[in-house]
Amino acid sequence: MHTLISIDTVRGPFVREIEEISGQNLLACNQCGMCSAGCPVASAMDMLPSQVIRLAQLGMEEALTAGGRGDTTVWLCASCLACATRCPKGVDLPRVMEALRQIQLRRGAVRMDLDALPPQLARALPQVAIVGAYRKYLK
Ligand code: SF4
Ligand code: SF4
């Protein structure tokens, strides 16, 4: 099922929630693509960061949450800030990505199963990496 673009989606609760959590004005983005051009993780993403913010502007919740085309981008984003430093419009895209993750976590999505982590790997990984992932992927 696809969500139709309408005034109800563009000015809907999903867009307001993203803007409230991120503190960003989504409509400030003019789709120049500078963020995507500088993103070090873009090659692994199903959708470019600039496409994610476009869908966020339009309130395309289905595409940006679990199972949607933008979902991998939201979770692969490493919060490296490269896009934020390149954006000519002053959009802090990592905050938008974090808001999209928070929205899913608040709705009960769990992105990391600690019990599925092999004990050998758990012993080998730096503790800070596990704690960092725990904070990012669990509510
Ligand atoms: S660099 Fe900024 S203005 Fe350009 S597409 Fe990315 S978020 Fe939008
Ligand atoms: S903060 Fe995320 S979206 Fe922005 S450049 Fe880094 S990995 Fe890409």
Coordinates of N, CA, C and O and ligand atoms in Angstrom, one line a residue:
M1 N 0.8 -1.2 0.0 CA 0.0 0.0 0.0 C 0.9 1.3 0.0 O 1.8 1.3 0.7
H2 N 0.5 2.2 -0.8 CA 1.3 3.5 -0.9 C 0.5 4.6 -0.3 O -0.7 4.7 -0.5
T3 N 1.3 5.5 0.4 CA 0.6 6.7 1.0 C 0.5 7.8 -0.1 O 1.5 8.1 -0.7
L4 N -0.6 8.3 -0.2 CA -0.8 9.5 -1.2 C -0.3 10.7 -0.5 O -0.4 11.0 0.7
I5 N 0.4 11.6 -1.4 CA 0.8 12.9 -0.8 C -0.4 13.8 -0.8 O -1.1 14.0 -1.8
S6 N -0.6 14.4 0.3 CA -1.7 15.3 0.5 C -1.3 16.4 1.6 O -0.3 16.2 2.2
I7 N -2.1 17.3 1.7 CA -1.9 18.3 2.8 C -1.9 17.7 4.2 O -1.2 18.1 5.1
D8 N -2.6 16.5 4.2 CA -2.7 15.8 5.5 C -1.4 15.1 5.9 O -1.0 15.0 7.0
T9 N -0.6 14.7 4.8 CA 0.7 14.1 5.1 C 1.8 15.2 5.3 O 2.6 15.1 6.2
V10 N 1.8 16.2 4.4 CA 2.8 17.2 4.4 C 2.7 18.0 5.7 O 3.7 18.5 6.3
R11 N 1.5 18.3 6.2 CA 1.4 19.0 7.5 C 0.9 18.1 8.6 O 0.3 18.6 9.5
G12 N 1.2 16.8 8.5 CA 0.6 15.9 9.4 C 1.5 15.7 10.6 O 2.6 16.2 10.8
P13 N 1.0 14.8 11.5 CA 1.7 14.6 12.8 C 3.1 14.0 12.6 O 4.0 14.2 13.5
F14 N 3.3 13.2 11.6 CA 4.7 12.5 11.4 C 5.7 13.6 11.1 O 6.8 13.6 11.7
V15 N 5.4 14.6 10.3 CA 6.3 15.7 10.0 C 6.5 16.5 11.2 O 7.7 16.9 11.6
R16 N 5.5 16.8 12.0 CA 5.6 17.6 13.2 C 6.5 16.9 14.2 O 7.3 17.5 14.9
E17 N 6.3 15.6 14.3 CA 7.1 14.8 15.3 C 8.6 14.9 14.9 O 9.5 15.0 15.8
I18 N 8.9 14.7 13.6 CA 10.3 14.7 13.2 C 10.9 16.1 13.5 O 12.0 16.2 14.0
E19 N 10.1 17.2 13.2 CA 10.7 18.5 13.4 C 10.8 18.8 14.9 O 11.8 19.5 15.3
E20 N 9.9 18.3 15.7 CA 9.9 18.6 17.1 C 11.2 17.9 17.7 O 11.9 18.5 18.5
I21 N 11.4 16.6 17.4 CA 12.5 15.9 18.0 C 13.8 16.4 17.5 O 14.8 16.5 18.2
S22 N 13.9 16.7 16.1 CA 15.2 17.1 15.5 C 15.5 18.5 15.7 O 16.7 19.0 15.6
G23 N 14.5 19.4 15.9 CA 14.7 20.8 16.0 C 15.0 21.4 14.6 O 15.5 22.5 14.6
Q24 N 14.7 20.7 13.6 CA 15.0 21.2 12.2 C 13.8 21.5 11.4 O 12.7 20.9 11.6
N25 N 13.9 22.5 10.6 CA 12.8 22.9 9.6 C 13.1 22.1 8.4 O 14.0 22.4 7.6
L26 N 12.3 21.0 8.1 CA 12.5 20.2 7.0 C 12.4 20.9 5.7 O 13.1 20.6 4.7
L27 N 11.5 21.9 5.6 CA 11.3 22.6 4.3 C 12.5 23.5 4.0 O 12.5 24.1 2.9
A28 N 13.5 23.6 4.9 CA 14.7 24.4 4.6 C 15.5 23.7 3.5 O 16.2 24.3 2.7
C29 N 15.4 22.4 3.4 CA 16.1 21.6 2.4 C 15.6 21.9 1.0 O 14.4 21.8 0.7
N30 N 16.6 22.3 0.1 CA 16.2 22.5 -1.3 C 16.6 21.4 -2.2 O 16.7 21.6 -3.4
Q31 N 17.0 20.3 -1.6 CA 17.4 19.1 -2.5 C 18.6 19.3 -3.3 O 18.6 18.8 -4.5
C32 N 19.6 20.0 -2.8 CA 20.8 20.2 -3.6 C 21.6 19.0 -3.8 O 22.4 18.8 -4.7
G33 N 21.5 18.0 -2.8 CA 22.2 16.8 -2.9 C 23.6 16.8 -2.3 O 24.3 15.8 -2.4
M34 N 24.1 17.9 -1.8 CA 25.4 18.0 -1.2 C 25.6 17.0 -0.1 O 26.7 16.4 0.1
C35 N 24.6 16.7 0.7 CA 24.7 15.7 1.8 C 25.0 14.3 1.2 O 25.9 13.7 1.7
S36 N 24.2 14.0 0.2 CA 24.4 12.6 -0.3 C 25.8 12.5 -1.0 O 26.4 11.4 -0.9
A37 N 26.2 13.5 -1.6 CA 27.5 13.5 -2.3 C 28.7 13.3 -1.3 O 29.7 12.7 -1.7
G38 N 28.5 13.7 -0.1 CA 29.6 13.6 0.9 C 29.4 12.5 1.9 O 30.3 12.3 2.8
C39 N 28.3 11.7 1.8 CA 28.0 10.7 2.8 C 28.9 9.5 2.6 O 28.9 8.9 1.6
P40 N 29.7 9.1 3.6 CA 30.7 8.0 3.5 C 30.0 6.6 3.5 O 30.6 5.6 3.2
V41 N 28.7 6.6 3.9 CA 28.0 5.3 4.0 C 27.0 5.2 2.8 O 26.3 4.2 2.7
A42 N 26.9 6.2 1.9 CA 25.8 6.2 0.9 C 25.8 5.0 0.0 O 24.8 4.5 -0.4
S43 N 27.0 4.4 -0.2 CA 27.1 3.2 -1.1 C 26.4 2.0 -0.6 O 26.0 1.1 -1.3
A44 N 26.2 2.0 0.8 CA 25.6 0.8 1.4 C 24.1 1.1 1.6 O 23.4 0.2 2.1
M45 N 23.6 2.3 1.3 CA 22.2 2.6 1.6 C 21.3 2.3 0.4 O 21.7 2.4 -0.7
D46 N 20.0 2.0 0.7 CA 19.1 1.8 -0.4 C 18.5 3.1 -0.9 O 18.0 3.2 -2.0
M47 N 18.7 4.1 -0.1 CA 18.2 5.4 -0.5 C 19.1 6.5 0.0 O 19.7 6.4 1.1
L48 N 19.4 7.5 -0.8 CA 20.3 8.6 -0.4 C 19.8 9.4 0.7 O 18.6 9.6 0.9
P49 N 20.7 10.0 1.5 CA 20.2 10.9 2.6 C 19.3 12.0 2.1 O 18.3 12.4 2.8
S50 N 19.6 12.6 1.0 CA 18.8 13.7 0.5 C 17.4 13.2 0.1 O 16.4 14.0 0.2
Q51 N 17.3 12.0 -0.3 CA 16.0 11.4 -0.6 C 15.2 11.1 0.7 O 14.0 11.3 0.7
V52 N 15.9 10.8 1.7 CA 15.2 10.6 3.0 C 14.6 11.9 3.5 O 13.4 11.9 3.9
I53 N 15.3 13.0 3.4 CA 14.8 14.2 3.9 C 13.6 14.7 3.0 O 12.6 15.3 3.4
R54 N 13.7 14.4 1.7 CA 12.6 14.7 0.8 C 11.3 13.9 1.2 O 10.2 14.5 1.3
L55 N 11.5 12.7 1.5 CA 10.3 11.9 1.9 C 9.8 12.4 3.3 O 8.6 12.4 3.6
A56 N 10.7 12.8 4.1 CA 10.3 13.3 5.4 C 9.5 14.6 5.2 O 8.5 14.8 5.9
Q57 N 10.0 15.5 4.3 CA 9.2 16.7 4.0 C 7.8 16.4 3.6 O 6.9 17.1 4.0
L58 N 7.6 15.3 2.9 CA 6.3 15.0 2.3 C 5.5 14.1 3.3 O 4.3 13.8 3.0
G59 N 6.1 13.8 4.4 CA 5.4 13.0 5.4 C 5.1 11.6 5.0 O 4.2 10.9 5.4
M60 N 6.1 11.0 4.3 CA 6.0 9.6 3.8 C 6.4 8.6 4.8 O 7.5 8.0 4.7
E61 N 5.6 8.5 5.8 CA 6.0 7.7 7.0 C 6.3 6.2 6.6 O 7.2 5.6 7.1
E62 N 5.4 5.7 5.8 CA 5.6 4.3 5.4 C 7.0 4.0 4.8 O 7.5 2.9 5.1
A63 N 7.5 4.9 4.0 CA 8.8 4.7 3.3 C 9.9 4.9 4.3 O 11.0 4.4 4.0
L64 N 9.7 5.5 5.4 CA 10.8 5.8 6.3 C 10.8 5.0 7.6 O 11.6 5.2 8.5
T65 N 9.9 4.1 7.7 CA 9.8 3.2 8.9 C 10.1 1.8 8.5 O 10.3 1.5 7.3
A66 N 10.0 0.9 9.4 CA 10.4 -0.5 9.2 C 9.8 -1.1 7.9 O 8.6 -1.0 7.7
G67 N 10.7 -1.6 7.1 CA 10.2 -2.2 5.8 C 10.2 -1.2 4.7 O 10.0 -1.6 3.5
G68 N 10.3 0.0 4.9 CA 10.2 1.0 3.9 C 11.6 1.2 3.2 O 12.6 0.7 3.7
R69 N 11.6 1.8 2.0 CA 12.8 1.9 1.3 C 13.9 2.8 1.9 O 15.1 2.6 1.7
G70 N 13.5 3.7 2.8 CA 14.4 4.6 3.4 C 14.9 4.1 4.7 O 15.8 4.6 5.4
D71 N 14.4 2.9 5.2 CA 14.7 2.4 6.5 C 16.2 2.1 6.7 O 16.7 2.4 7.7
T72 N 16.8 1.5 5.7 CA 18.2 1.2 5.9 C 19.1 2.4 6.0 O 20.0 2.4 6.8
T73 N 18.7 3.5 5.3 CA 19.5 4.7 5.4 C 19.4 5.3 6.8 O 20.4 5.7 7.4
V74 N 18.2 5.2 7.4 CA 18.0 5.8 8.7 C 18.9 5.0 9.7 O 19.5 5.7 10.6
W75 N 19.0 3.7 9.6 CA 19.7 2.9 10.6 C 21.2 2.8 10.2 O 22.0 2.5 11.1
L76 N 21.6 3.0 9.0 CA 23.0 2.9 8.6 C 23.7 4.2 8.9 O 24.9 4.2 9.0
C77 N 23.0 5.3 9.0 CA 23.6 6.6 9.2 C 24.5 6.5 10.4 O 24.0 6.1 11.5
A78 N 25.7 6.9 10.3 CA 26.7 6.8 11.4 C 26.8 8.1 12.2 O 27.7 8.2 13.0
S79 N 25.9 9.0 11.9 CA 26.0 10.3 12.7 C 27.4 10.9 12.6 O 27.8 11.5 13.6
C80 N 28.0 10.8 11.4 CA 29.4 11.4 11.3 C 29.4 12.9 11.1 O 30.5 13.5 11.2
L81 N 28.3 13.5 10.8 CA 28.1 14.9 10.6 C 28.6 15.5 9.3 O 28.6 16.7 9.1
A82 N 29.2 14.6 8.4 CA 29.7 15.1 7.2 C 28.6 15.9 6.4 O 28.9 17.0 5.8
C83 N 27.4 15.4 6.4 CA 26.3 16.1 5.6 C 26.0 17.4 6.2 O 25.8 18.4 5.5
A84 N 26.0 17.5 7.6 CA 25.6 18.7 8.2 C 26.6 19.8 7.9 O 26.3 21.0 7.8
T85 N 27.9 19.4 7.8 CA 28.9 20.4 7.5 C 28.9 20.9 6.1 O 29.3 22.0 5.8
R86 N 28.3 20.1 5.2 CA 28.3 20.5 3.8 C 27.0 21.2 3.4 O 26.9 21.8 2.3
C87 N 25.9 21.1 4.2 CA 24.6 21.6 3.8 C 24.6 23.1 3.7 O 24.8 23.8 4.7
P88 N 24.3 23.6 2.5 CA 24.3 25.1 2.4 C 23.1 25.8 3.0 O 23.0 27.0 3.1
K89 N 22.1 25.0 3.4 CA 20.9 25.5 4.0 C 20.9 25.3 5.5 O 19.9 25.6 6.2
G90 N 22.0 24.8 6.1 CA 22.1 24.7 7.5 C 21.2 23.6 8.1 O 20.9 23.7 9.3
V91 N 20.8 22.6 7.3 CA 20.0 21.5 7.8 C 20.9 20.5 8.6 O 21.9 20.1 8.0
D92 N 20.6 20.2 9.8 CA 21.4 19.2 10.5 C 20.7 17.8 10.3 O 19.9 17.4 11.0
L93 N 21.1 17.2 9.2 CA 20.5 16.0 8.8 C 20.7 14.8 9.8 O 19.8 14.0 10.0
P94 N 21.9 14.7 10.4 CA 22.0 13.7 11.4 C 20.9 13.7 12.5 O 20.5 12.7 13.0
R95 N 20.5 15.0 12.9 CA 19.4 15.1 13.9 C 18.1 14.6 13.3 O 17.3 14.0 14.0
V96 N 17.9 14.8 12.0 CA 16.7 14.3 11.4 C 16.7 12.7 11.4 O 15.7 12.1 11.7
M97 N 17.9 12.2 11.0 CA 18.0 10.7 11.1 C 17.8 10.2 12.5 O 17.1 9.1 12.7
E98 N 18.3 10.9 13.5 CA 18.2 10.4 14.9 C 16.7 10.5 15.2 O 16.1 9.6 15.9
A99 N 16.0 11.6 14.8 CA 14.6 11.7 15.1 C 13.8 10.5 14.5 O 12.9 10.0 15.1
L100 N 14.2 10.1 13.3 CA 13.5 9.0 12.6 C 13.7 7.7 13.3 O 12.8 6.9 13.5
R101 N 14.9 7.6 13.9 CA 15.2 6.3 14.7 C 14.4 6.4 16.0 O 13.8 5.4 16.4
Q102 N 14.4 7.6 16.6 CA 13.7 7.7 17.9 C 12.2 7.4 17.7 O 11.6 6.8 18.6
I103 N 11.6 7.9 16.7 CA 10.2 7.6 16.4 C 9.9 6.1 16.4 O 9.0 5.6 17.0
Q104 N 10.8 5.4 15.7 CA 10.6 3.9 15.6 C 10.8 3.3 17.0 O 10.0 2.4 17.4
L105 N 11.8 3.7 17.7 CA 12.1 3.1 19.0 C 11.0 3.4 20.0 O 10.6 2.5 20.7
R106 N 10.4 4.6 19.9 CA 9.3 4.9 20.8 C 8.1 4.1 20.5 O 7.2 4.0 21.4
R107 N 8.0 3.6 19.3 CA 6.9 2.8 18.9 C 7.1 1.3 19.2 O 6.4 0.4 18.7
G108 N 8.3 1.0 19.8 CA 8.5 -0.3 20.2 C 9.4 -1.1 19.3 O 9.6 -2.3 19.5
A109 N 10.0 -0.5 18.3 CA 10.8 -1.3 17.4 C 12.1 -1.6 18.1 O 12.7 -0.8 18.9
V110 N 12.6 -2.8 18.0 CA 13.9 -3.2 18.6 C 14.8 -3.7 17.5 O 14.4 -4.5 16.7
R111 N 15.9 -3.0 17.3 CA 16.8 -3.2 16.2 C 18.0 -4.1 16.5 O 18.8 -4.3 15.7
M112 N 18.1 -4.5 17.8 CA 19.3 -5.2 18.1 C 18.9 -6.3 19.2 O 18.3 -6.0 20.2
D113 N 19.2 -7.6 18.9 CA 18.9 -8.6 19.8 C 20.2 -9.1 20.5 O 21.0 -9.8 19.9
L114 N 20.3 -8.6 21.7 CA 21.6 -8.9 22.4 C 21.8 -10.4 22.6 O 22.9 -10.8 22.6
D115 N 20.7 -11.1 22.8 CA 20.8 -12.5 23.0 C 21.4 -13.3 21.8 O 21.9 -14.4 21.9
A116 N 21.2 -12.6 20.6 CA 21.7 -13.3 19.4 C 23.2 -13.0 19.1 O 23.7 -13.5 18.1
L117 N 23.8 -12.2 19.9 CA 25.2 -11.8 19.8 C 26.0 -13.0 20.2 O 26.0 -13.4 21.4
P118 N 26.8 -13.7 19.3 CA 27.6 -14.8 19.7 C 28.6 -14.4 20.8 O 29.2 -13.4 20.8
P119 N 28.6 -15.3 21.9 CA 29.5 -14.9 23.1 C 30.9 -14.6 22.7 O 31.5 -13.7 23.2
Q120 N 31.4 -15.3 21.7 CA 32.8 -15.1 21.2 C 33.0 -13.7 20.7 O 33.9 -13.0 21.0
L121 N 32.0 -13.2 19.9 CA 32.0 -11.9 19.3 C 31.8 -10.9 20.5 O 32.5 -9.8 20.5
A122 N 30.9 -11.2 21.4 CA 30.7 -10.2 22.5 C 32.0 -10.0 23.3 O 32.3 -8.9 23.8
R123 N 32.8 -11.1 23.4 CA 34.1 -11.0 24.2 C 35.1 -10.2 23.4 O 35.9 -9.4 23.9
A124 N 35.0 -10.3 22.0 CA 36.0 -9.7 21.2 C 35.8 -8.2 20.9 O 36.7 -7.4 20.8
L125 N 34.5 -7.8 20.9 CA 34.1 -6.4 20.6 C 34.5 -5.5 21.8 O 34.4 -5.9 22.9
P126 N 34.9 -4.3 21.4 CA 35.2 -3.3 22.5 C 33.9 -3.0 23.2 O 32.8 -2.9 22.5
Q127 N 33.9 -2.9 24.5 CA 32.7 -2.7 25.3 C 32.0 -1.4 24.8 O 30.8 -1.3 24.8
V128 N 32.8 -0.4 24.5 CA 32.2 0.9 24.1 C 31.4 0.7 22.8 O 30.4 1.4 22.6
A129 N 31.8 -0.2 21.9 CA 31.0 -0.4 20.7 C 29.7 -1.1 21.0 O 28.6 -0.7 20.4
I130 N 29.7 -2.0 22.0 CA 28.4 -2.7 22.3 C 27.5 -1.6 23.0 O 26.3 -1.6 22.7
V131 N 28.0 -0.8 23.9 CA 27.2 0.1 24.6 C 26.7 1.2 23.6 O 25.5 1.5 23.7
G132 N 27.5 1.6 22.7 CA 27.1 2.6 21.7 C 26.0 2.0 20.8 O 25.0 2.7 20.6
A133 N 26.1 0.8 20.4 CA 25.1 0.1 19.6 C 23.8 -0.1 20.4 O 22.7 0.1 19.9
Y134 N 24.0 -0.4 21.6 CA 22.8 -0.6 22.5 C 22.0 0.6 22.6 O 20.8 0.7 22.6
R135 N 22.7 1.8 22.8 CA 22.0 3.1 23.0 C 21.4 3.5 21.7 O 20.3 4.2 21.7
K136 N 21.9 3.1 20.5 CA 21.4 3.5 19.2 C 20.2 2.7 18.8 O 19.2 3.2 18.3
Y137 N 20.3 1.4 19.1 CA 19.3 0.5 18.5 C 18.2 0.0 19.5 O 17.3 -0.7 19.1
L138 N 18.3 0.3 20.8 CA 17.3 -0.1 21.7 C 16.7 1.2 22.3 O 17.4 2.2 22.5
K139 N 15.4 1.1 22.7 CA 14.8 2.3 23.4 C 15.2 2.4 24.8 O 15.6 1.4 25.4
Ligands
SF4_1 S1 22.7 19.3 1.7 FE1 21.1 20.3 2.9 S2 19.8 21.4 1.4 FE2 21.1 20.0 0.2 S3 19.8 18.1 0.0 FE3 21.1 17.8 1.8 S4 19.8 18.5 3.6 FE4 18.9 19.3 1.6
SF4_2 S1 25.6 11.8 9.3 FE1 24.7 10.0 8.4 S2 23.7 10.8 6.5 FE2 25.1 12.3 7.2 S3 27.0 12.0 6.1 FE3 27.2 10.9 8.0 S4 26.4 8.8 7.7 FE4 25.7 10.1 5.9

